[in-house]
Amino acid sequence: MKPHRRFVASILATARDESVALPWIRRGRR
């Protein structure tokens, strides 16, 4: 079990959250 794997998974999760949040920010939060 490599900690590197968890590190990569964390980054991927963050990038995924950002990519999902971008459209919402672009539309404008209410």
Tab-separated table of C-alpha atoms in Angstrom:
chain	number	residue	atom	x	y	z
A	1	MET	CA	0.000	0.000	0.000
A	2	LYS	CA	1.668	3.189	-1.140
A	3	PRO	CA	0.777	6.562	0.410
A	4	HIS	CA	1.482	7.982	-3.053
A	5	ARG	CA	-1.676	6.295	-4.298
A	6	ARG	CA	-3.789	8.049	-1.663
A	7	PHE	CA	-2.059	11.330	-2.548
A	8	VAL	CA	-2.945	10.942	-6.233
A	9	ALA	CA	-6.510	9.945	-5.373
A	10	SER	CA	-6.831	13.081	-3.240
A	11	ILE	CA	-5.637	15.300	-6.102
A	12	LEU	CA	-7.953	13.588	-8.576
A	13	ALA	CA	-10.868	14.066	-6.172
A	14	THR	CA	-10.000	17.752	-5.790
A	15	ALA	CA	-9.709	18.276	-9.544
A	16	ARG	CA	-13.000	16.452	-10.006
A	17	ASP	CA	-14.724	18.665	-7.422
A	18	GLU	CA	-13.342	21.773	-9.121
A	19	SER	CA	-14.446	20.617	-12.576
A	20	VAL	CA	-17.936	19.988	-11.151
A	21	ALA	CA	-18.039	23.327	-9.308
A	22	LEU	CA	-16.825	25.384	-12.288
A	23	PRO	CA	-20.158	25.280	-14.204
A	24	TRP	CA	-22.022	26.315	-11.036
A	25	ILE	CA	-19.668	29.261	-10.433
A	26	ARG	CA	-19.930	30.243	-14.082
A	27	ARG	CA	-23.746	30.213	-13.882
A	28	GLY	CA	-23.612	32.333	-10.764
A	29	ARG	CA	-24.382	31.218	-7.230
A	30	ARG	CA	-27.695	32.328	-5.723
